[in-house]
Short mmCIF file of C-alpha atoms and ligand atoms in Angstrom, two decimals:
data_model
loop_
_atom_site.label_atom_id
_atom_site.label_comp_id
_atom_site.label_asym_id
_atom_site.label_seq_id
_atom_site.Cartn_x
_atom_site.Cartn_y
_atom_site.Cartn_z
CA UNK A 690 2.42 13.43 46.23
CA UNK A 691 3.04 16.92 47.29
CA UNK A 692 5.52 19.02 45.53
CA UNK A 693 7.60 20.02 48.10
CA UNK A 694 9.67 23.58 49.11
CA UNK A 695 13.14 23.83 47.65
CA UNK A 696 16.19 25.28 48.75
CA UNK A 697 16.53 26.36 44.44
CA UNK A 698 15.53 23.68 41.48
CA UNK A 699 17.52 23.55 38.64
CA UNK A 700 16.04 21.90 35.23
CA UNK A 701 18.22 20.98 32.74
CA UNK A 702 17.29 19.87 29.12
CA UNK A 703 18.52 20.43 25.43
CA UNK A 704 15.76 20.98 23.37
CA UNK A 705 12.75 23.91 23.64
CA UNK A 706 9.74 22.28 24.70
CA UNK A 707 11.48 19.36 26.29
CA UNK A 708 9.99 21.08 29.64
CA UNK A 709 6.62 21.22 28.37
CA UNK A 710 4.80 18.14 28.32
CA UNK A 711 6.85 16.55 31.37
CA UNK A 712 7.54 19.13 33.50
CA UNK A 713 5.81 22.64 32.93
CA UNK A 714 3.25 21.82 35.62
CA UNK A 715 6.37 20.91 38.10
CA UNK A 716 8.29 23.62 37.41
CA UNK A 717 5.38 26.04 37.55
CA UNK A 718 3.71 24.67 41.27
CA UNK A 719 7.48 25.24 42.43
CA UNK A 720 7.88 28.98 41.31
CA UNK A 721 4.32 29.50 42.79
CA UNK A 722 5.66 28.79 45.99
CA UNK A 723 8.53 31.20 46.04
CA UNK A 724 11.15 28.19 44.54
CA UNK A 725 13.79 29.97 42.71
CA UNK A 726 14.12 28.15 39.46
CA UNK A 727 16.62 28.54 36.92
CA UNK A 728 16.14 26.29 33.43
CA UNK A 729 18.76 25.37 31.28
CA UNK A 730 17.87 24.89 27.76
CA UNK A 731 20.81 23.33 25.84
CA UNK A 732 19.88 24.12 22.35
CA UNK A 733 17.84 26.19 20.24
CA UNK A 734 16.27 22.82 18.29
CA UNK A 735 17.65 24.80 15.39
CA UNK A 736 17.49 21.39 13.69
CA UNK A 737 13.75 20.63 14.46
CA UNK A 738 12.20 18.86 11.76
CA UNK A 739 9.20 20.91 11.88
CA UNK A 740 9.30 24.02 9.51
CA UNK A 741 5.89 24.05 8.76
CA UNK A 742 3.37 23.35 5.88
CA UNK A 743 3.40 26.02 4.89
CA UNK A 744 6.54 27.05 6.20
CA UNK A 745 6.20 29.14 9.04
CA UNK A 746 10.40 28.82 8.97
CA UNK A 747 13.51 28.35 7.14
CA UNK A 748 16.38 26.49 8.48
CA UNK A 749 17.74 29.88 8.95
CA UNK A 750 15.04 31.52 10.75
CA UNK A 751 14.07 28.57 12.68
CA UNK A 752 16.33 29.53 15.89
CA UNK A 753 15.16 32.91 16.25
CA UNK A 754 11.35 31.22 16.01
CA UNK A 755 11.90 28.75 19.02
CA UNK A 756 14.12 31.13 20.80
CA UNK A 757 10.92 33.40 20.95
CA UNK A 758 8.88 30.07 21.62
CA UNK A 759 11.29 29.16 24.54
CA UNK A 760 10.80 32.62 26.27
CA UNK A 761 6.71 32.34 26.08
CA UNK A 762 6.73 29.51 27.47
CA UNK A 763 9.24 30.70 30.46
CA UNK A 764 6.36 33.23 30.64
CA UNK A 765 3.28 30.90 30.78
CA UNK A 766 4.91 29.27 33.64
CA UNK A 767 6.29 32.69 35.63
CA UNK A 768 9.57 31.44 34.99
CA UNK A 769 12.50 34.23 34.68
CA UNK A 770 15.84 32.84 35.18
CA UNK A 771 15.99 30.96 31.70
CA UNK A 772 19.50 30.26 30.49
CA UNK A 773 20.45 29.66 26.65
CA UNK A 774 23.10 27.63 26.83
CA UNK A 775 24.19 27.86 23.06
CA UNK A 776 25.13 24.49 22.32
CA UNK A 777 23.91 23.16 18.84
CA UNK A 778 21.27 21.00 18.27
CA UNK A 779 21.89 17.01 17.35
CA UNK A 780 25.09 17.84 18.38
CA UNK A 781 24.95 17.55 22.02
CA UNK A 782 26.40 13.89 21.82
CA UNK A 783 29.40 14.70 19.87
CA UNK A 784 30.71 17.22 22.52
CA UNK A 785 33.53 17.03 24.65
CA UNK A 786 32.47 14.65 27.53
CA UNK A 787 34.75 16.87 30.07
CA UNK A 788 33.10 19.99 28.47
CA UNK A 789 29.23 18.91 29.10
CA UNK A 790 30.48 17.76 32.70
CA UNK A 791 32.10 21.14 33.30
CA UNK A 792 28.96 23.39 32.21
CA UNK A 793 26.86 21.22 34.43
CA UNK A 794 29.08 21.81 37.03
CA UNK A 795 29.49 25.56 36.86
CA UNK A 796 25.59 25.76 36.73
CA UNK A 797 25.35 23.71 39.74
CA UNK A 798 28.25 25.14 41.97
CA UNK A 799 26.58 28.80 41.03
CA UNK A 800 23.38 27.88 41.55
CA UNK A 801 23.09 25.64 44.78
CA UNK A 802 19.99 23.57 43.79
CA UNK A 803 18.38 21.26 45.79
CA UNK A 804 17.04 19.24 43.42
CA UNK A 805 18.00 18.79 40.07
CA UNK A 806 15.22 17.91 36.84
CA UNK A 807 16.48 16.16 33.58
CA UNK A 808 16.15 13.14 31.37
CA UNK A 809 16.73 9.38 33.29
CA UNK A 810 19.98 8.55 31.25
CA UNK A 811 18.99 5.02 29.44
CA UNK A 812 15.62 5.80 29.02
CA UNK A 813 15.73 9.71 27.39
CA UNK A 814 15.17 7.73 23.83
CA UNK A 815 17.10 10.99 21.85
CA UNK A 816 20.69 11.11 21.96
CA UNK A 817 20.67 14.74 22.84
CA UNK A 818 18.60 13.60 25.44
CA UNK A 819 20.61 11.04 26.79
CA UNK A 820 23.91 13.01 26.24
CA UNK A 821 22.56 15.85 28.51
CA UNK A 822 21.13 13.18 31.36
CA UNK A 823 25.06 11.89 31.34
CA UNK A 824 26.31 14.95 31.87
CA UNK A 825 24.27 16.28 34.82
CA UNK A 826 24.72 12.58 36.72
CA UNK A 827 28.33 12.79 36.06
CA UNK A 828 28.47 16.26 37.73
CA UNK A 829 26.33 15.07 40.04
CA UNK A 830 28.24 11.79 41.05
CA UNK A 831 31.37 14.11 41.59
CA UNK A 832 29.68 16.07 44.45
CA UNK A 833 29.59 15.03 48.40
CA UNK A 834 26.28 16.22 48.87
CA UNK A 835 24.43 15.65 46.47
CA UNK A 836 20.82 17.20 45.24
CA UNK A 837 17.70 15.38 44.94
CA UNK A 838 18.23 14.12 40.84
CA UNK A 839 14.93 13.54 39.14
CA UNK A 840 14.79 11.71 35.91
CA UNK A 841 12.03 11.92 33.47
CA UNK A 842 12.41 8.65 31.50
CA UNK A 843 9.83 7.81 28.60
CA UNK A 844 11.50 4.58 26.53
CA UNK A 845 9.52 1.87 25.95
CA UNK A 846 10.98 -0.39 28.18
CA UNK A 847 10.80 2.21 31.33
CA UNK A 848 7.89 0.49 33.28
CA UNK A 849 9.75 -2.81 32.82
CA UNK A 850 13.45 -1.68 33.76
CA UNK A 851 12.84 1.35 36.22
CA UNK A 852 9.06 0.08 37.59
CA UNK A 853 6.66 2.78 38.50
CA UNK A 854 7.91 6.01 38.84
CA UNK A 855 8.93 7.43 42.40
CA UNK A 856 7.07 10.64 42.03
CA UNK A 857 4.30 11.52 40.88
CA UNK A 858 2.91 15.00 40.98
CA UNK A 859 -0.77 15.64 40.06
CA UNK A 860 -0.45 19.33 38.47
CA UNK A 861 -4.08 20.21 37.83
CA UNK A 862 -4.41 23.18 39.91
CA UNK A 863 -1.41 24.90 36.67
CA UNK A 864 -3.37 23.30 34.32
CA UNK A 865 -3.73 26.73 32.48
CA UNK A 866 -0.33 27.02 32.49
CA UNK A 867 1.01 23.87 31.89
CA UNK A 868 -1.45 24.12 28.75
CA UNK A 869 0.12 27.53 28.02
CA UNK A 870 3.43 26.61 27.98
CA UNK A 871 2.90 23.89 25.50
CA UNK A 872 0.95 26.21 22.88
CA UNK A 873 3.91 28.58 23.41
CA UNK A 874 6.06 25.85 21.29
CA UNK A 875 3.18 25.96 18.84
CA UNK A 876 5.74 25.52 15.96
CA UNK A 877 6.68 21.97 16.89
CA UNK A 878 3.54 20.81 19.17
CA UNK A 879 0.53 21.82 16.52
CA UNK A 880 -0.50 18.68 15.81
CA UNK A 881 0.10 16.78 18.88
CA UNK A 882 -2.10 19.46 21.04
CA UNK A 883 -4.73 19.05 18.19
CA UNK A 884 -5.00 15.57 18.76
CA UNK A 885 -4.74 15.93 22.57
CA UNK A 886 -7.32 18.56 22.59
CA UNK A 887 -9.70 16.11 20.84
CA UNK A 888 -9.41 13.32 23.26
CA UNK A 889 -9.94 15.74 25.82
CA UNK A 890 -12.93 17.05 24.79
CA UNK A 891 -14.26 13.29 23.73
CA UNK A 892 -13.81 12.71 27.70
CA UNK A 893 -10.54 10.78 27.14
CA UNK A 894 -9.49 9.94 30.68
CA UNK A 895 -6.23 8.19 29.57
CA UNK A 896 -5.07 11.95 28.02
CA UNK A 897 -6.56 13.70 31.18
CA UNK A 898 -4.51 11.73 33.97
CA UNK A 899 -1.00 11.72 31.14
CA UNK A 900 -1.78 15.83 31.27
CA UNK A 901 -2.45 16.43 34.65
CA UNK A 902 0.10 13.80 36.14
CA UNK A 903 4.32 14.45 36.03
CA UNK A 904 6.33 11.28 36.80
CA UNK A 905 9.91 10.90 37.93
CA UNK A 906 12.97 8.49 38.97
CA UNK A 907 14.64 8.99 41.69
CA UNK A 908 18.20 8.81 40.33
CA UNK A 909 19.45 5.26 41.74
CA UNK A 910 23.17 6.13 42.51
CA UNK A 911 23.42 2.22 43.89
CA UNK A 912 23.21 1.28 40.38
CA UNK A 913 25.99 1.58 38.68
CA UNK A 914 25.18 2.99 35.73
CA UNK A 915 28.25 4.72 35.29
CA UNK A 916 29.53 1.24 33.78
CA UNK A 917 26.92 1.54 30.91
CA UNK A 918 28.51 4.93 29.47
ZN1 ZN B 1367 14.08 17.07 23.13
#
């Protein structure tokens, strides 16, 4: 499938380097083609478990590390309308549900996207995760025309509840990028892009086609999913 021209595409997700492995590739094709794109990162992941061995980090210093992350990795992928939303990490699913709602809202009403990127709700495994998909289909829901809402949905049971996904974008011409902006989170992804790297280079086709493909739900409003949460 073709990544198509958007009016404006607004990605929403809590946690630095939540856009990297799913979406960077997505969100980079559409800036390339003159998409304005404005990402909303939640949280700092101040409360990443990752500090290092040896510590690069303390719990203190950690924020300011994947703030800096964050904003490299805006950069690998030509993105510059990044907003930091402040919110805390782990504590996205304690918040006021009104609250979340509103912020999603005043994001969208400003921003006038087209389509809309962030977790499937059901299927975003983290609570954070799932607490920011909520909010951004309940704003959503509340609008009369609504924007295109993709979900990226990685649970276990995805294939078997949701099926194959409805989009699937083959990123390889950002490869560079999309690799780029997943060394800029080096603090947390080390080890996973060490043991990516290795299949790739051992001709691992399984890694190539997870890399160089980005999947998404169409958000299935006939659902009612509202009843689950
Ligand atoms: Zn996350």
């Amino acid at each position: 499938m073709t990544i198509q021209q958007e009016r404006h595409v607004l990605v929403v997700f809590p946690h630095p380097d939540d856009e990297a492995f799913g979406v960077s590739g997505t969100i980079t094709t559409h800036i390339q083609q003159g998409t304005p794109v404005t990402y909303a990162c939640l949280t700092l992941g101040e409360m990443g478990r990752n500090l290092g061995n040896p510590p690069f980090a303390t719990r203190e210093s950690l924020p300011a590390v994947r703030k800096k992350e964050l904003l490299a990795s805006a950069e690998a992928m030509g993105l510059t309308d990044l907003r930091m939303m402040g919110l805390r990490d782990k504590t996205i699913e304690f918040e006021d549900d009104e609250k979340m709602v509103r912020m999603m809202t005043d994001l969208i009403e400003e921003l006038n996207p087209s389509k809309i990127i962030t977790f499937y709700p059901g299927f975003a495994v983290h609570p954070d995760h799932e607490a920011t998909a909520r909010a951004v289909v309940r704003a959503v829901r509340r609008m009369k025309d609504r924007p295109t809402l993709h979900g990226v949905a990685f649970a276990n049971d995805t294939l078997e509840k949701l099926g194959n996904p409805d989009v699937v974008y083959n990123i390889s011409d950002v490869r560079t990028q999309k690799m780029n902006s997943m060394k800029a989170h080096i603090s947390q992804t080390a080890w996973m892009l060490e043991e990516m790297e290795h299949k790739l280079q051992q001709g691992d086709t399984e890694t190539e086609n997870w890399l160089m493909q980005e999947r998404f739900y169409n958000y299935r409003w006939d659902e009612d999913f509202e009843k689950s949460f």
